[in-house]
Each structure stands twice: as structure tokens, then as C-alpha cells.
XYZ file of C-alpha atoms in Angstrom:
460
model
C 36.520 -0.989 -36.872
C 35.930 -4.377 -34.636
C 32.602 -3.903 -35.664
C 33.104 -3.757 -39.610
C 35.384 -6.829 -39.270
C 32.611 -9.151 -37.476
C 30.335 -8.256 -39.758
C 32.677 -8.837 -43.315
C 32.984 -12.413 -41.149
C 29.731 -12.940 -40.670
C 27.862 -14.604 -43.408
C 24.539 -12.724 -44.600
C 22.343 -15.302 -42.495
C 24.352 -13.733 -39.627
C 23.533 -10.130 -40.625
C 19.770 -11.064 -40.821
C 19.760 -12.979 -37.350
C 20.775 -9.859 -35.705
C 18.887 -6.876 -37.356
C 15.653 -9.172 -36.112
C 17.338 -9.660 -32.805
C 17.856 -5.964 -32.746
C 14.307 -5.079 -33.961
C 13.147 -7.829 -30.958
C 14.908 -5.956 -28.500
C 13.511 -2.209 -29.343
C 10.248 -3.641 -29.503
C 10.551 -4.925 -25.576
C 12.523 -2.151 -24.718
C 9.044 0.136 -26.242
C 6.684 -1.748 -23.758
C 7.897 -0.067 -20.636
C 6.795 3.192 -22.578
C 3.537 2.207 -23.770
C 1.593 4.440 -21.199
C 2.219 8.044 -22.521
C 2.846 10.673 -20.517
C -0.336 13.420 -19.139
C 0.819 17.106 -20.028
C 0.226 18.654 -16.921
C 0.145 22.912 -17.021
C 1.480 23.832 -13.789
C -0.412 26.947 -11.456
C 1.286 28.539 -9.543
C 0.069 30.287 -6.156
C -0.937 33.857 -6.563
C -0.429 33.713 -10.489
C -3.245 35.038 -12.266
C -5.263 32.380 -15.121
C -5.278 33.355 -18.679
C -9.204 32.613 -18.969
C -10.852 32.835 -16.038
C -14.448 32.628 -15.793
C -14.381 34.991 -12.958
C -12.417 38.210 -12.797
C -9.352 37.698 -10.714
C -9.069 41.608 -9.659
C -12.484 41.310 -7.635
C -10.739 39.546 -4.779
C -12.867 36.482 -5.081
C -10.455 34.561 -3.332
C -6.861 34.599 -2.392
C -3.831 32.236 -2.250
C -0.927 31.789 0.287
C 2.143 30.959 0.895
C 2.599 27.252 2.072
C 5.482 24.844 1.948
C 4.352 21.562 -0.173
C 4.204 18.695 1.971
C 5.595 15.234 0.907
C 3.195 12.801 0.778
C 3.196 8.725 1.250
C 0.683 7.531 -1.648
C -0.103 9.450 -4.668
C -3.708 9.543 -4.754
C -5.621 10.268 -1.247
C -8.942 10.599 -0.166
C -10.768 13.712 0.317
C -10.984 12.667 3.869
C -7.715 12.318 4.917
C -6.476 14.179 8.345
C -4.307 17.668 7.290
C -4.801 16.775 3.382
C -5.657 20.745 3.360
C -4.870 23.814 5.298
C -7.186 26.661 6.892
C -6.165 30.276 7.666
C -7.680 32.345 10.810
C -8.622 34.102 7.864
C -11.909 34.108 7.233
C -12.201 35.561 4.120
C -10.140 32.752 1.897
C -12.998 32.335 -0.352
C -16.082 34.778 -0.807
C -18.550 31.954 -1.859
C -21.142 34.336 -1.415
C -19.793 37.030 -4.320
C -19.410 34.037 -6.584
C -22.895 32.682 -5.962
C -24.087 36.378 -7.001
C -21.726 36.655 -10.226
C -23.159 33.061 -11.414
C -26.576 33.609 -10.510
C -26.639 37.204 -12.371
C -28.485 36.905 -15.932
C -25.856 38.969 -17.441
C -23.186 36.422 -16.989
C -25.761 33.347 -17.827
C -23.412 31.788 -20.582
C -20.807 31.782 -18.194
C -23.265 30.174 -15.400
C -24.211 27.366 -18.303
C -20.734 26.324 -19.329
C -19.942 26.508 -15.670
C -22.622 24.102 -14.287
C -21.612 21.917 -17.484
C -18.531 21.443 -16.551
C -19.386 20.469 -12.816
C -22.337 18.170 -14.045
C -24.985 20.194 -12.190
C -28.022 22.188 -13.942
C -27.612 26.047 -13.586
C -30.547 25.836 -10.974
C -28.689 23.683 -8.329
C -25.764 26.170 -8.316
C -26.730 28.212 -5.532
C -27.597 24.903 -3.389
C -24.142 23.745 -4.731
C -22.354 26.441 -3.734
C -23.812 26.414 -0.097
C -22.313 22.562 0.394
C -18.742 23.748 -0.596
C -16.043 24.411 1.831
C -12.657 26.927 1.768
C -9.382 25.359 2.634
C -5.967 25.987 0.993
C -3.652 23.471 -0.473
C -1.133 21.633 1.989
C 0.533 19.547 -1.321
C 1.193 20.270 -4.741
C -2.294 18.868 -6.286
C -3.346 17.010 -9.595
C -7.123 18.414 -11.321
C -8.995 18.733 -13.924
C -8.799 22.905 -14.238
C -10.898 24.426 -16.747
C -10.716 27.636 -18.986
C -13.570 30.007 -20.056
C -12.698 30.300 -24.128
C -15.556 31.623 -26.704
C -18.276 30.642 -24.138
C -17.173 26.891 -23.305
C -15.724 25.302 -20.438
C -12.030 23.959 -21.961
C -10.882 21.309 -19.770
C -7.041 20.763 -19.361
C -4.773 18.779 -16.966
C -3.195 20.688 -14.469
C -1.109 20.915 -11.194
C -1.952 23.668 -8.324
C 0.805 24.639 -6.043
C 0.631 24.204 -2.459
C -1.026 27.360 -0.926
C -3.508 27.978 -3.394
C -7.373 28.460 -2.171
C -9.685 26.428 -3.415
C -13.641 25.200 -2.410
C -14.199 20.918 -1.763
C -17.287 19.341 -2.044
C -19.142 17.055 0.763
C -16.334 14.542 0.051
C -13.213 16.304 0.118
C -12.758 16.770 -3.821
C -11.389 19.883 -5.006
C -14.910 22.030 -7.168
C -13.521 25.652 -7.308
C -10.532 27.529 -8.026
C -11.330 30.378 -5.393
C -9.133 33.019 -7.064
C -10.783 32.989 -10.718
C -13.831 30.815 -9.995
C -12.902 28.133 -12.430
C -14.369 24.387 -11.773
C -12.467 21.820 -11.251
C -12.812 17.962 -11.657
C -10.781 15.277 -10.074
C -7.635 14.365 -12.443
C -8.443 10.784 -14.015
C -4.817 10.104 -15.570
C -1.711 7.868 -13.919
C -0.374 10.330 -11.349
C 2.861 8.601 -12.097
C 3.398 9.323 -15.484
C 2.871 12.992 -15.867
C 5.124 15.696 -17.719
C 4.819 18.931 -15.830
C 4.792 22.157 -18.203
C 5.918 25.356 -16.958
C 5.026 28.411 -18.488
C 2.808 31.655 -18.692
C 4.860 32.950 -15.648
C 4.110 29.497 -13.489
C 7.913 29.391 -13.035
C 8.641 26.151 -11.547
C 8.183 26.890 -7.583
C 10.547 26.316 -4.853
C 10.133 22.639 -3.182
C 8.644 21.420 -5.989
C 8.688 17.741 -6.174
C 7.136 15.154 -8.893
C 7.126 12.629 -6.111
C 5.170 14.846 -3.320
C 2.432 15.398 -6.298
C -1.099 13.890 -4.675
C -4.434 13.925 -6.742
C -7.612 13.643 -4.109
C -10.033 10.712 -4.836
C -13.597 11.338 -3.141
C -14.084 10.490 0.396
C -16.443 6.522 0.960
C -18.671 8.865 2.973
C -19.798 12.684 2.603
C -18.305 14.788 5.871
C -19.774 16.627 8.276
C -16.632 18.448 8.965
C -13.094 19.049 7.818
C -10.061 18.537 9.834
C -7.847 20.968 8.464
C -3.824 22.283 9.698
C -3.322 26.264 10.266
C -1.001 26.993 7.222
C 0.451 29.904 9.858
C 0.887 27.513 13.393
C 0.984 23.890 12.356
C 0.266 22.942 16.114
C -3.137 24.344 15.561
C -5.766 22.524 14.101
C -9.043 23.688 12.097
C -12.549 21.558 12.559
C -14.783 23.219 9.824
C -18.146 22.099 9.256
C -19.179 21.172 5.898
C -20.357 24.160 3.938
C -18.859 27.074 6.456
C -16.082 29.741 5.476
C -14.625 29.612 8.642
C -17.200 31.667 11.004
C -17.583 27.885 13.077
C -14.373 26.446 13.203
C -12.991 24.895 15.844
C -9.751 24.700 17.034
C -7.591 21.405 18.151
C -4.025 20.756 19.312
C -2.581 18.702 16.260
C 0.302 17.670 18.740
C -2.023 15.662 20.998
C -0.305 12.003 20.552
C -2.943 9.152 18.846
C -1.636 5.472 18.952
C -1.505 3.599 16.140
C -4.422 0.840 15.954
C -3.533 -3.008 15.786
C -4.705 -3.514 12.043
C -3.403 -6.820 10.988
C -5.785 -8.739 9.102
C -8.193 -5.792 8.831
C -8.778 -5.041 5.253
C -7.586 -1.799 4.009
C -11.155 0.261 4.062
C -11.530 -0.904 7.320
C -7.802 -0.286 8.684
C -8.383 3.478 6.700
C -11.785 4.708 8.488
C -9.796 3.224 11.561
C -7.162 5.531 11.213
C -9.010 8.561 9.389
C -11.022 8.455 12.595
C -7.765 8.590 14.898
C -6.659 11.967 12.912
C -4.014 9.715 11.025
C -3.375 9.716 7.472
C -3.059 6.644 5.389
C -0.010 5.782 3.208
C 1.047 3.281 1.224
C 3.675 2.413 -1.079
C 1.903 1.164 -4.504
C 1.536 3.305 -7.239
C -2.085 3.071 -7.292
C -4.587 2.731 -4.217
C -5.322 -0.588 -2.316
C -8.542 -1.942 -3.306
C -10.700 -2.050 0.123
C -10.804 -5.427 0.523
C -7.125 -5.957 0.452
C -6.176 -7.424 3.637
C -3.640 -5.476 5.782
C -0.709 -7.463 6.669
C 1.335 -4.570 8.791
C 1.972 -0.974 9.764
C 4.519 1.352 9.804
C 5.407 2.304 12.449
C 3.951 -0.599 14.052
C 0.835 -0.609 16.628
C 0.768 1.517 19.577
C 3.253 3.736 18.341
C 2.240 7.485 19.346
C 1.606 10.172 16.359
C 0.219 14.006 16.195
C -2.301 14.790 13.962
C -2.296 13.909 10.093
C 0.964 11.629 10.350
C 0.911 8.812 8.051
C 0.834 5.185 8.862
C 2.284 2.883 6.268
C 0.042 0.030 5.345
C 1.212 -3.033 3.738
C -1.529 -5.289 2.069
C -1.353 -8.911 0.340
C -0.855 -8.565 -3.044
C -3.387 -11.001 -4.179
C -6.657 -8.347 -5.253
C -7.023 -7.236 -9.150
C -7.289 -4.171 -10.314
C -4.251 -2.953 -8.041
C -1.969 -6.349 -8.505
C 0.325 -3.830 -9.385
C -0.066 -1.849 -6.839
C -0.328 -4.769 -3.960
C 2.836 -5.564 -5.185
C 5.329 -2.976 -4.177
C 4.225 -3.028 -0.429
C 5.167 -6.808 -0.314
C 8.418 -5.355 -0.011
C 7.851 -3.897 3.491
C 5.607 -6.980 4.428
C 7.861 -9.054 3.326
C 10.746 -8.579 5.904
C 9.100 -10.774 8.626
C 8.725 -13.358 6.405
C 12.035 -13.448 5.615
C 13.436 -13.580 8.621
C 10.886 -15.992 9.897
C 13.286 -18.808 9.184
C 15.190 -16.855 11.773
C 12.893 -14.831 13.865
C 10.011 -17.483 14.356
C 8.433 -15.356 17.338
C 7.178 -12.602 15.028
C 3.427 -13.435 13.850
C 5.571 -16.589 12.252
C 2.035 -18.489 12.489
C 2.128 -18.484 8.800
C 6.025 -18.100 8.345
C 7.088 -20.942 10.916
C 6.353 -23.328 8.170
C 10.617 -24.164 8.762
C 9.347 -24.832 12.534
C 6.946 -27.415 12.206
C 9.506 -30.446 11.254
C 10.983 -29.776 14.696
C 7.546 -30.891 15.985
C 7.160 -34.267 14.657
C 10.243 -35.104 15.400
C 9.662 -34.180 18.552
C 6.163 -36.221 19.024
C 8.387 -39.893 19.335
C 10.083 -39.029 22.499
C 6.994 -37.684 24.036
C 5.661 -40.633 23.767
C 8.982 -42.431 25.962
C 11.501 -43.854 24.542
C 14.072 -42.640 22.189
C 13.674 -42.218 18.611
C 14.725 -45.780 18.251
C 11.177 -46.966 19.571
C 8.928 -45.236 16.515
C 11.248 -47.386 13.643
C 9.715 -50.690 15.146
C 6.201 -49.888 14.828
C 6.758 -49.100 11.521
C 7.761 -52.060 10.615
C 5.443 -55.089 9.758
C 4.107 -57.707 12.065
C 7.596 -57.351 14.225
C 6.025 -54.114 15.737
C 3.447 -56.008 18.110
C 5.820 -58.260 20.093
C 8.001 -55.217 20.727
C 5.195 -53.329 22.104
C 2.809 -55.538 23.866
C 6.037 -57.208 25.783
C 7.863 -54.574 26.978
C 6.935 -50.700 26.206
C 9.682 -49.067 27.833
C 12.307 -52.082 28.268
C 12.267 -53.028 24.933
C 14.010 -50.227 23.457
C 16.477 -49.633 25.726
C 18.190 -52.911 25.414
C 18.727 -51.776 21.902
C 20.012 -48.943 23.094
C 22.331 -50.297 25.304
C 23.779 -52.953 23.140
C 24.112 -49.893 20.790
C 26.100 -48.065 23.091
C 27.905 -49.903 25.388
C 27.351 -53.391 24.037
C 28.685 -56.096 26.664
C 31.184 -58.737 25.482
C 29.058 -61.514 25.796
C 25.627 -59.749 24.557
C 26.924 -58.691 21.611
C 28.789 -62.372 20.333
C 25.750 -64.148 21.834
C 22.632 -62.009 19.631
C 24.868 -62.836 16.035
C 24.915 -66.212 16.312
C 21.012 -66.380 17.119
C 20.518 -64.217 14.517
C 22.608 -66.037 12.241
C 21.185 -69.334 13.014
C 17.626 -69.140 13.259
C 15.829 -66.057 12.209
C 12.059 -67.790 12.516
C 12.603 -69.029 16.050
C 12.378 -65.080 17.669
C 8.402 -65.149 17.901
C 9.201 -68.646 20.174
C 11.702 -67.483 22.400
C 10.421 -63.690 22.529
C 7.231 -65.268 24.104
C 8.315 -67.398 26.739
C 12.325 -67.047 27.160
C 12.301 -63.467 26.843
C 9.826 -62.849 30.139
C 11.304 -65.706 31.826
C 15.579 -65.823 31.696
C 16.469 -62.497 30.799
C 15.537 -59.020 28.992
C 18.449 -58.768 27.175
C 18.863 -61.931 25.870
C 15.028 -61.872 24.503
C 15.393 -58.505 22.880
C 18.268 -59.512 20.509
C 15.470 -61.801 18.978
C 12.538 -59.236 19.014
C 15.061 -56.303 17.258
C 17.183 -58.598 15.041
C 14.443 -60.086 12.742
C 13.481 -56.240 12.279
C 16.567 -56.522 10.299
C 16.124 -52.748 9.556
C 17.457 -51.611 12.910
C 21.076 -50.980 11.563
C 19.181 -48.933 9.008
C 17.523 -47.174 11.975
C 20.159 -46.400 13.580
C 21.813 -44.973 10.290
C 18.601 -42.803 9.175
C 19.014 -41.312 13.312
């Protein structure tokens, strides 16, 4: 009703001004959605695939049971301490009876689409193969997953529970669905803007959460091992070389304490190897990943603080590199605490934020020098400045200070009239009456014609 009255009010100008107001303000409102949102197909552990390229019942590979893990950073690096899991287990992954299903002529179609999707020629798959490694899935993971349909490879986004097996490459990217055999890729889309589809019996899973959901980026370097976390005894850590099912691994106490490195001013590939090679995990807070060169402002917790294996240590970066501005600017936030308080807490590294300290400084730099703040006004001043100095460097401001603060009867009616009745003779009497007779009758002359000392005492 209020509604139909404002507008039988309103002229027709009216009426237009606000449809294109309202238009103006969809339009903005649309911008927030312009990046759409990745249909992921979610997998759960232990579910079978629809089109496998590799028949499930064979016992190729089998999942487990693990709880996802929350994460601190969307997308990680394949090298990452306790990114995956390892079983005492051996027998997570038979590499070896899916090397002999791909390299079998009967099933060379499957080989070809296979090898297509993984980029490699059907003649490097056996050497492939060889350079993968079994681990099982410690988060609930973003890939590329692919389908066998009327002899292709179909590629589709999807999500893997925590739990299920799967081979990594040389740098820590997830290649093979152990279970079904069926390549994977790393997942190229915004791991923040994802729509998660449950169906085909992938009921949504217990723990699931959209914001523990990681997608694994390649490691800068290729491994020589893996550092993986027994999904059965978390205290018990898994070194697996590179390209071994579990027949060398070696065990390690995951609760052995590491302190945290001093990383300030490192940049963030640096302050990463620093910690990957500590058994700490990196986190951050952006949606996307630092670029390497970002420089590291602080950590979380902060520098010597103790940690078991795979722990994450917060880094906060200066949000001043490119690609990631968006992303450099979220961990500000965290970063940006000290320099907040450093108008009150000037002790922390306040060498940039004590930029409220310095005035202290100069202020302080006059009375270093002796007298009072009184005695820098003067030299300021014109051609009045030299008498005061070269005659008297300490007396001469005092006088003004006493006749400021407790100015004697006779002082204080004697300097007016001198001032009042000759201001040119000062330079004559402050050089010879002012040595001579007395110091306090020469320094009325030598501060009055600086006329600007009432002024200096004001501005004080």
C-alpha cells in the first residue's frame, strides 16, 4: 500500500530514475557471481566407479577408512609433510597387476586412451608406472578423474574422500585411482567456488567439509621420498622412497617436536622448503597460493615454537605481488596486528611501524645538545643567532629561562624599557657591556631583539 502511494506521487521522471537505479544495483549485485561455480561429482571411499577402465572386482587396489583432516590453504603442494597417509599394508596398490592389464594387447584401446589422458605415449607406461608411489588420502581431495566411455578417456571434475588409495607421481600429484585404475589430472578450477554433487550411491560422507577440501599442486622439486602418517597410529610416520609400494619404508616418530624457523623477510618459496624440510606443513590464509617471491612478514605460531610432524605454520606475506593480490590480501589481516598496535607496542619489529616514534627523537636532539628547548629557537632566527652563541653557549639561555620563570623585580622592569627604547643598540652593549657588568643585564638585549621569544615560549 505505502508503496502504491509513493509511486501515484511520484511523477513518471521519478518512476524512470528508479527502475535504472534498480537495474544499476542488480547489475553490481551480479559481479560478485561472475565466476560460476565447478560441478564437482563426489567419490566416495570404497564406492565402486560407473566406468572404470580397470575392473574393480580384481582387487587392484583398496580404500580405507580415514577421518578427513582440515586443512589451512586450499591448494598444497605435493610435497607437503602428512599431505597423505600409508598403511603397514603393503598391498594398497598392486602397480604391478595394473602394469600387466595396460601392457596386455587385448586391452590396447584402453592402454591408448589411458596414456592420452596422462600425456604419456603407450610405450612409457611401464617406466611410468615404476616412478609412481601408493599412499591413501589424509583430506577430502580435488582432481581431474576420468571415465572409460565407448573407448575414450571422459574427463570430469571430481572430489575423492579421505581414505581412498591412490598412486602420486615424482612430485606428489595424484596419477591413479588405485581401485579402478582410472588417471587422474590435477583439478585446474577455483577450489573456492565448487558445487559438490552427490549421487550414484556417493552419499555425502561423515566429516565432510567444503572448507577442509585441498587440491595438490606439483611439488618445485621431484622427491626422493614421501613422508607419509600411518592412517592406523598417527604417532607413526612412513618414509617411502619414490616409486616403492611399501617393501622400504621407514618408520619415524611424528611426535618428535621441530621448532618453528625465524622466517621474517624470507620470501615464501624460501620460508616453504624451510619448513617442508623441518616436517612442517605450510598454511596460509588467501584463497589462492602465495606467489614465491612474496616476502614473509610473520608466522603463526611464531618462531621457536615446538610442533610434531605435518603441523601447519601460518605464513603471512605482503600483499604487494600480482597474480595472487587477492590472495596477499587476506593474510594482511594476521600481519597486520603488529602494525596496529605499533602506535602502542613500539618494541615489536616496530622498525617499520615506529614511524609515531620518530618525532620523539628530534625533539629530543635540542637538549642533547645542552640547553633547553629554548636554545634551538635562537639559531633559527636570522643574524640574532650568532651573538647568542659565540658569547655565551650555555649562559645565554638560561637567563631567559630564569627571567621566564622566576623573573626578579628589577630584571624584568629594567629589560622593557631597553627594549622599548632602543632596539638597534643590543649588538653594542651585547659586545662589550654584556661580558663586562653583568650576564643578565646583557641577555635582555641579545633575546629581546629576537622579538620571537614570546612566540617561543608559546610554540614550547
Amino acid at each position: 500500500m505505502t508503496i502504491r502511494v509513493f509511486l501515484q506521487r511520484a511523477g513518471k521522471s521519478s518512476i524512470h530514475r528508479i527502475a535504472v537505479l534498480l537495474v544499476c544495483v542488480l547489475a553490481l549485485s551480479g559481479c560478485d557471481r561472475e565466476t560460476p561455480l565447478t560441478l564437482v561429482k563426489a567419490i566416495a571411499a570404497g564406492v565402486p566407479a560407473l566406468d572404470p577402465f580397470f575392473d574393480e572386482n580384481s582387487g587392484l587396489g583398496k580404500d580405507a577408512q580415514v577421518a578427513s583432516r582440515p586443512v589451512r590453504g586450499s591448494l598444497q603442494q605435493g610435497d607437503t609433510p602428512g599431505l597423505y597417509g600409508g598403511s603397514k599394508q603393503p598391498t594398497v596398490c598392486d602397480v604391478d597387476r595394473l602394469e600387466q592389464f595396460l601392457t596386455d594387447p587385448r586391452n590396447d584401446q584402453k592402454a591408448q586412451a589411458w596414456a592420452r589422458a596422462l600425456k604419456i605415449s603407450t610405450d612409457r607406461i611401464p617406466d611410468y608406472l615404476d616412478r609412481l608411489t601408493p599412499v591413501l588420502l589424509r583430506h577430502d581431495t580435488l582432481v581431474k578423474n576420468h571415465d572409460y566411455k565407448k573407448g575414450k578417456a571422459v574427463p570430469y571434475d571430481s572430489l575423492l574422500q579421505a581414505g581412498i588409495a591412490i598412486l602420486v607421481d615424482a612430485q606428489g600429484r595424484p596419477a591413479v585411482k588405485c581401485s579402478c585404475g582410472n588417471p587422474l589430472r590435477p583439478f585446474a578450477g577455483d577450489t573456492s567456488r565448487i558445487s559438490v554433487k552427490f549421487e550414484d550411491g556417493n552419499q555425502e560422507w561423515k566429516g565432510y567439509d567444503r572448507s577442509s577440501v585441498v587440491a595438490v599442486r606439483p611439488a618445485p622439486r621431484p622427491l626422493e621420498k614421501i613422508a607419509l602418517v600411518d592412517v592406523e597410529d598417527t604417532d607413526r610416520g612412513i618414509n617411502r622412497p619414490v616409486g616403492t609400494s611399501g617393501a622400504k619404508d621407514a618408520a619415524f616418530d611424528t611426535r618428535e617436536k621441530r621448532a618453528v624457523p625465524n622466517l621474517a623477510g624470507a620470501t615464501f618459496g624460501q620460508a616453504r622448503r624451510s619448513l617442508t624440510d623441518k616436517g612442517l606443513a605450510v598454511g596460509y590464509d588467501s584463497k589462492g597460493l602465495p606467489p614465491d617471491d612474496a616476502r614473509v612478514t610473520a608466522t603463526d605460531p611464531p618462531a621457536g615454537t615446538e610442533l610434531g610432524f605435518g603441523q601447519y605454520v601460518m605464513l603471512s606475506v605482503a600483499g604487494d605481488s600480482g597474480s595472487s593480490g587477492g590472495s596477499t590480501t587476506t593474510p594482511p589481516p594476521t600481519t597486520t596486528t603488529p602494525p596496529q598496535s605499533s602506535t602502542s607496542e613500539p618494541s615489536t619489529p616496530g622498525s617499520g611501524s615506529g614511524s609515531g616514534s620518530p618525532p620523539p627523537p628530534p625533539s629530543s636532539a635540542p637538549p642533547s645538545s645542552s640547553p633547553m628547548p629554548s636554545s634551538s629557537p635562537p639559531p633559527s632566527s636570522g643574524s640574532p643567532s650568532p651573538p647568542a652563541t659565540n658569547s655565551p653557549p650555555a649562559v645565554t639561555t638560561s637567563p631567559p629561562v630564569t627571567t621566564s620563570t622566576s623573573p626578579p623585580p628589577p630584571v624584568t622592569t629594567s629589560a622593557p624599557p631597553e627594549t622599548t627604547s632602543s632596539a638597534p643598540p643590543p649588538p653594542e652593549t651585547t659586545s662589550a657591556p654584556a661580558t663586562s657588568s653583568a650576564p643578565a643585564t646583557s641577555e635582555p638585549p641579545t633575546s629581546e631583539p629576537a622579538t620571537e621569544e614570546p612566540t617561543e615560549s608559546a610554540t614550547v
